[in-house]
């Protein structure tokens, strides 16, 4: 009898894996249609069906343990502690505008179960984008590139790096802290040192510009000032020495208006030629202006291929 019970359990486990595999295959097909279908209507229908199918898959027991593998233009990021997983992708309309979709799956510590919420892109309705505390239902849409897990005391933070193609005029990159507050995810947290009201970083710029945003090990230059005695005299002088060291950081291009007087008109914003970085120090992201993105080891530098700027019906092989 014992042998029969064990065998039955093994069959059930195999059936669960087969079911999850079938979800993955169907979801991969739908995500491909989200990118490649020839009309707005077909792309949106595929995206809506993908959301519904993914939600159904996440209702399955132990779905949080499934190792998802989807097409490159959809993102699946899981936190190192396994308590947060974010799925995200975008629909590109014929006019070049983007709308992002996805689901966040998370561990509800209070209920001791894994749950999920649909992500509802409200990008164009959010007025104070860098200061607002947001939820899954009121989300600053993005296709996420990286998930960074940090701690401050007994509090865990997850920082997402994302991209949104926006439209034919601008693009947007986002540094988005996420917390699990009272059992549900909140988007945005005051983790940026000396920036009291800022809950996320939003970098918006001209769509033809190339702006890098990555989490990797790079160099930071710091100026060290020392008082030294001038040889042969009783006088002292301040001597500056530039020192540099490697650090894990969120590094990105600083942007500024290409034309003077165009502040706030992001279609004119391009990289200034300066790289800046956030380094996790004592429970906060601390800004460093002396970042140097010189390392090119592919193990350290993760490429993120953005979605095509034009609708797939025009340019889906890009």
C-alpha positions as semicolon CSV with decimal commas, in nm:
position;residue;x (nm);y (nm);z (nm)
1;X;0,000;0,000;0,000
2;X;0,284;0,237;0,084
3;X;0,439;0,182;-0,257
4;X;0,110;0,263;-0,428
5;X;0,076;0,590;-0,234
6;X;0,429;0,699;-0,324
7;X;0,375;0,615;-0,689
8;X;0,049;0,809;-0,697
9;X;0,229;1,110;-0,551
10;X;0,498;1,089;-0,817
11;X;0,234;1,083;-1,093
12;X;0,059;1,386;-0,945
13;X;0,389;1,576;-0,934
14;X;0,462;1,489;-1,298
15;X;0,114;1,604;-1,397
16;X;0,171;1,940;-1,221
17;X;0,495;1,995;-1,412
18;X;0,326;1,904;-1,737
19;X;0,047;2,151;-1,662
20;X;0,290;2,432;-1,585
21;X;0,486;2,351;-1,900
22;X;0,166;2,379;-2,103
23;X;0,096;2,719;-1,945
24;X;0,448;2,833;-2,034
25;X;0,424;2,720;-2,395
26;X;0,089;2,889;-2,448
27;X;0,206;3,206;-2,272
28;X;0,520;3,220;-2,490
29;X;0,301;3,199;-2,801
30;X;0,078;3,481;-2,675
31;X;0,376;3,705;-2,586
32;X;0,510;3,652;-2,938
33;X;0,172;3,766;-3,072
34;X;0,186;4,072;-2,845
35;X;0,496;4,177;-3,032
36;X;0,435;4,044;-3,382
37;X;0,060;4,062;-3,448
38;X;-0,014;4,308;-3,732
39;X;-0,286;4,523;-3,567
40;X;-0,346;4,707;-3,241
41;X;-0,656;4,499;-3,176
42;X;-0,474;4,167;-3,218
43;X;-0,183;4,275;-2,998
44;X;-0,416;4,391;-2,720
45;X;-0,623;4,073;-2,741
46;X;-0,307;3,863;-2,712
47;X;-0,190;4,068;-2,413
48;X;-0,525;4,038;-2,235
49;X;-0,528;3,663;-2,293
50;X;-0,167;3,642;-2,167
51;X;-0,263;3,820;-1,844
52;X;-0,560;3,589;-1,789
53;X;-0,358;3,276;-1,867
54;X;-0,071;3,382;-1,641
55;X;-0,314;3,456;-1,357
56;X;-0,461;3,109;-1,399
57;X;-0,113;2,955;-1,389
58;X;-0,027;3,147;-1,071
59;X;-0,339;3,003;-0,907
60;X;-0,179;2,658;-0,930
61;X;-0,026;2,515;-0,614
62;X;0,347;2,591;-0,576
63;X;0,342;2,809;-0,889
64;X;0,602;3,033;-0,721
65;X;0,854;2,751;-0,766
66;X;0,813;2,727;-1,143
67;X;1,115;2,850;-1,339
68;X;0,956;3,057;-1,616
69;X;1,124;3,095;-1,954
70;X;0,955;3,345;-2,187
71;X;1,056;3,536;-2,504
72;X;1,319;3,805;-2,448
73;X;1,077;4,094;-2,497
74;X;0,886;3,983;-2,186
75;X;1,057;4,011;-1,849
76;X;1,036;3,770;-1,554
77;X;1,235;3,875;-1,248
78;X;1,248;3,687;-0,916
79;X;1,402;3,823;-0,596
80;X;1,691;3,626;-0,441
81;X;1,477;3,547;-0,135
82;X;1,200;3,409;-0,359
83;X;0,933;3,633;-0,205
84;X;0,872;3,861;-0,505
85;X;0,835;3,790;-0,876
86;X;0,746;4,047;-1,142
87;X;0,625;3,972;-1,497
88;X;0,616;4,264;-1,740
89;X;0,581;4,336;-2,113
90;X;0,448;4,611;-2,341
91;X;0,196;4,653;-2,621
92;X;0,313;4,893;-2,891
93;X;0,034;5,070;-3,077
94;X;0,047;5,155;-3,447
95;X;0,111;5,521;-3,353
96;X;0,424;5,420;-3,155
97;X;0,272;5,463;-2,809
98;X;0,343;5,204;-2,539
99;X;0,122;5,049;-2,272
100;X;0,276;4,810;-2,020
101;X;0,118;4,500;-1,870
102;X;0,217;4,243;-1,613
103;X;0,159;4,071;-1,283
104;X;0,339;4,087;-0,949
105;X;0,347;3,765;-0,745
106;X;0,449;3,797;-0,380
107;X;0,449;3,626;-0,042
108;X;0,183;3,756;0,196
109;X;0,359;3,710;0,529
110;X;0,043;3,783;0,727
111;X;-0,160;3,514;0,549
112;X;0,144;3,291;0,487
113;X;0,050;3,233;0,124
114;X;0,168;3,347;-0,220
115;X;-0,069;3,586;-0,394
116;X;-0,060;3,801;-0,707
117;X;-0,195;4,130;-0,838
118;X;-0,241;4,252;-1,196
119;X;-0,034;4,557;-1,289
120;X;-0,247;4,842;-1,424
121;X;-0,046;5,099;-1,621
122;X;-0,159;5,449;-1,521
123;X;0,158;5,627;-1,637
124;X;-0,018;5,915;-1,809
125;X;-0,247;5,982;-1,510
126;X;0,026;5,997;-1,244
127;X;0,117;6,361;-1,192
128;X;0,402;6,353;-0,938
129;X;0,585;6,054;-1,081
130;X;0,894;6,074;-0,863
131;X;0,710;6,143;-0,537
132;X;0,395;5,928;-0,549
133;X;0,343;5,611;-0,347
134;X;0,184;5,370;-0,595
135;X;0,014;5,031;-0,600
136;X;-0,029;4,753;-0,854
137;X;-0,358;4,912;-0,960
138;X;-0,195;5,254;-1,004
139;X;0,137;5,160;-1,162
140;X;0,404;5,359;-1,346
141;X;0,437;5,108;-1,629
142;X;0,772;4,963;-1,729
143;X;0,934;4,652;-1,873
144;X;1,180;4,562;-1,599
145;X;1,545;4,482;-1,660
146;X;1,681;4,411;-1,315
147;X;1,567;4,333;-0,960
148;X;1,800;4,430;-0,675
149;X;1,740;4,306;-0,321
150;X;1,879;4,505;-0,026
151;X;1,822;4,521;0,349
152;X;1,815;4,794;0,613
153;X;1,785;4,646;0,960
154;X;1,505;4,390;0,944
155;X;1,341;4,559;0,642
156;X;1,385;4,417;0,290
157;X;1,371;4,638;-0,018
158;X;1,348;4,539;-0,384
159;X;1,464;4,794;-0,643
160;X;1,350;4,746;-1,003
161;X;1,522;4,898;-1,307
162;X;1,282;4,944;-1,598
163;X;1,222;5,097;-1,938
164;X;0,916;5,236;-2,116
165;X;0,922;5,338;-2,484
166;X;0,644;5,596;-2,413
167;X;0,584;5,724;-2,770
168;X;0,759;5,855;-3,083
169;X;0,896;6,156;-2,893
170;X;1,041;6,034;-2,563
171;X;1,151;5,725;-2,373
172;X;1,168;5,671;-1,999
173;X;1,389;5,472;-1,762
174;X;1,287;5,414;-1,403
175;X;1,452;5,318;-1,074
176;X;1,157;5,181;-0,874
177;X;1,187;5,066;-0,509
178;X;0,926;4,810;-0,401
179;X;0,830;4,695;-0,051
180;X;0,591;4,434;0,081
181;X;0,384;4,645;0,319
182;X;0,119;4,472;0,529
183;X;0,120;4,178;0,295
184;X;0,091;4,366;-0,037
185;X;0,346;4,532;-0,270
186;X;0,392;4,908;-0,269
187;X;0,579;5,087;-0,548
188;X;0,804;5,371;-0,439
189;X;1,000;5,428;-0,117
190;X;1,208;5,719;0,022
191;X;1,540;5,540;-0,018
192;X;1,735;5,813;-0,198
193;X;1,961;5,990;0,051
194;X;1,923;6,370;0,073
195;X;1,616;6,354;-0,156
196;X;1,346;6,362;0,110
197;X;1,029;6,339;-0,099
198;X;1,163;6,127;-0,383
199;X;1,030;5,770;-0,400
200;X;1,168;5,672;-0,741
201;X;1,400;5,805;-1,012
202;X;1,246;5,879;-1,353
203;X;1,481;5,956;-1,642
204;X;1,296;6,084;-1,948
205;X;1,475;6,175;-2,269
206;X;1,452;6,208;-2,648
207;X;1,358;5,881;-2,815
208;X;1,658;5,893;-3,052
209;X;1,902;5,922;-2,758
210;X;2,083;5,623;-2,605
211;X;2,066;5,630;-2,224
212;X;2,220;5,349;-2,020
213;X;2,083;5,220;-1,691
214;X;2,230;4,909;-1,530
215;X;2,319;4,746;-1,199
216;X;2,679;4,635;-1,214
217;X;3,026;4,660;-1,069
218;X;3,203;4,973;-1,191
219;X;3,451;5,235;-1,073
220;X;3,380;5,531;-0,848
221;X;3,623;5,822;-0,828
222;X;3,642;6,018;-0,505
223;X;3,847;6,325;-0,422
224;X;4,042;6,301;-0,097
225;X;4,158;6,630;0,058
226;X;4,452;6,642;0,297
227;X;4,640;6,919;0,475
228;X;5,013;6,891;0,410
229;X;5,303;7,099;0,533
230;X;5,491;7,285;0,260
231;X;5,848;7,159;0,267
232;X;6,095;7,405;0,421
233;X;5,824;7,636;0,557
234;X;5,574;7,655;0,843
235;X;5,287;7,688;0,599
236;X;5,028;7,421;0,511
237;X;4,831;7,363;0,196
238;X;4,533;7,151;0,095
239;X;4,621;6,876;-0,150
240;X;4,356;6,691;-0,349
241;X;4,411;6,333;-0,456
242;X;4,174;6,137;-0,676
243;X;4,118;5,782;-0,559
244;X;3,903;5,519;-0,722
245;X;3,762;5,183;-0,623
246;X;3,521;4,926;-0,762
247;X;3,169;4,909;-0,627
248;X;2,837;4,744;-0,710
249;X;2,610;5,027;-0,823
250;X;2,310;5,145;-1,021
251;X;2,489;5,342;-1,292
252;X;2,322;5,560;-1,555
253;X;2,376;5,850;-1,793
254;X;2,288;6,195;-1,666
255;X;2,058;6,376;-1,912
256;X;2,007;6,744;-1,987
257;X;1,839;6,960;-2,255
258;X;2,035;6,964;-2,579
259;X;1,908;7,318;-2,640
260;X;1,935;7,585;-2,364
261;X;1,599;7,697;-2,229
262;X;1,424;7,365;-2,301
263;X;1,416;7,247;-1,938
264;X;1,117;7,020;-1,879
265;X;1,068;6,942;-2,251
266;X;1,206;6,590;-2,244
267;X;1,206;6,541;-2,623
268;X;1,517;6,761;-2,615
269;X;1,698;6,573;-2,336
270;X;2,013;6,377;-2,424
271;X;2,308;6,236;-2,224
272;X;2,528;6,510;-2,082
273;X;2,841;6,296;-2,107
274;X;2,850;6,238;-1,731
275;X;2,772;5,909;-1,560
276;X;2,624;5,902;-1,210
277;X;2,547;5,615;-0,978
278;X;2,354;5,508;-0,672
279;X;2,539;5,293;-0,421
280;X;2,363;5,116;-0,132
281;X;2,511;5,267;0,188
282;X;2,364;5,228;0,536
283;X;2,012;5,148;0,419
284;X;1,986;5,417;0,148
285;X;2,075;5,467;-0,219
286;X;2,348;5,730;-0,207
287;X;2,422;5,937;-0,519
288;X;2,781;5,945;-0,650
289;X;2,877;6,181;-0,930
290;X;3,216;6,021;-0,992
291;X;3,100;5,696;-1,153
292;X;3,311;5,556;-1,435
293;X;3,147;5,286;-1,648
294;X;3,471;5,142;-1,784
295;X;3,438;4,773;-1,707
296;X;3,310;4,572;-2,000
297;X;3,314;4,217;-1,858
298;X;2,989;4,063;-1,984
299;X;2,954;3,879;-1,655
300;X;2,915;4,218;-1,490
301;X;2,731;4,406;-1,764
302;X;2,386;4,274;-1,850
303;X;2,256;4,401;-2,183
304;X;1,891;4,501;-2,196
305;X;1,747;4,506;-2,544
306;X;1,450;4,743;-2,547
307;X;1,140;4,674;-2,749
308;X;1,125;4,829;-3,098
309;X;1,013;5,191;-3,101
310;X;0,771;5,135;-3,387
311;X;0,472;4,907;-3,382
312;X;0,559;4,545;-3,466
313;X;0,359;4,561;-3,789
314;X;0,617;4,809;-3,919
315;X;0,937;4,696;-3,757
316;X;0,909;4,369;-3,578
317;X;1,246;4,236;-3,693
318;X;1,444;4,514;-3,529
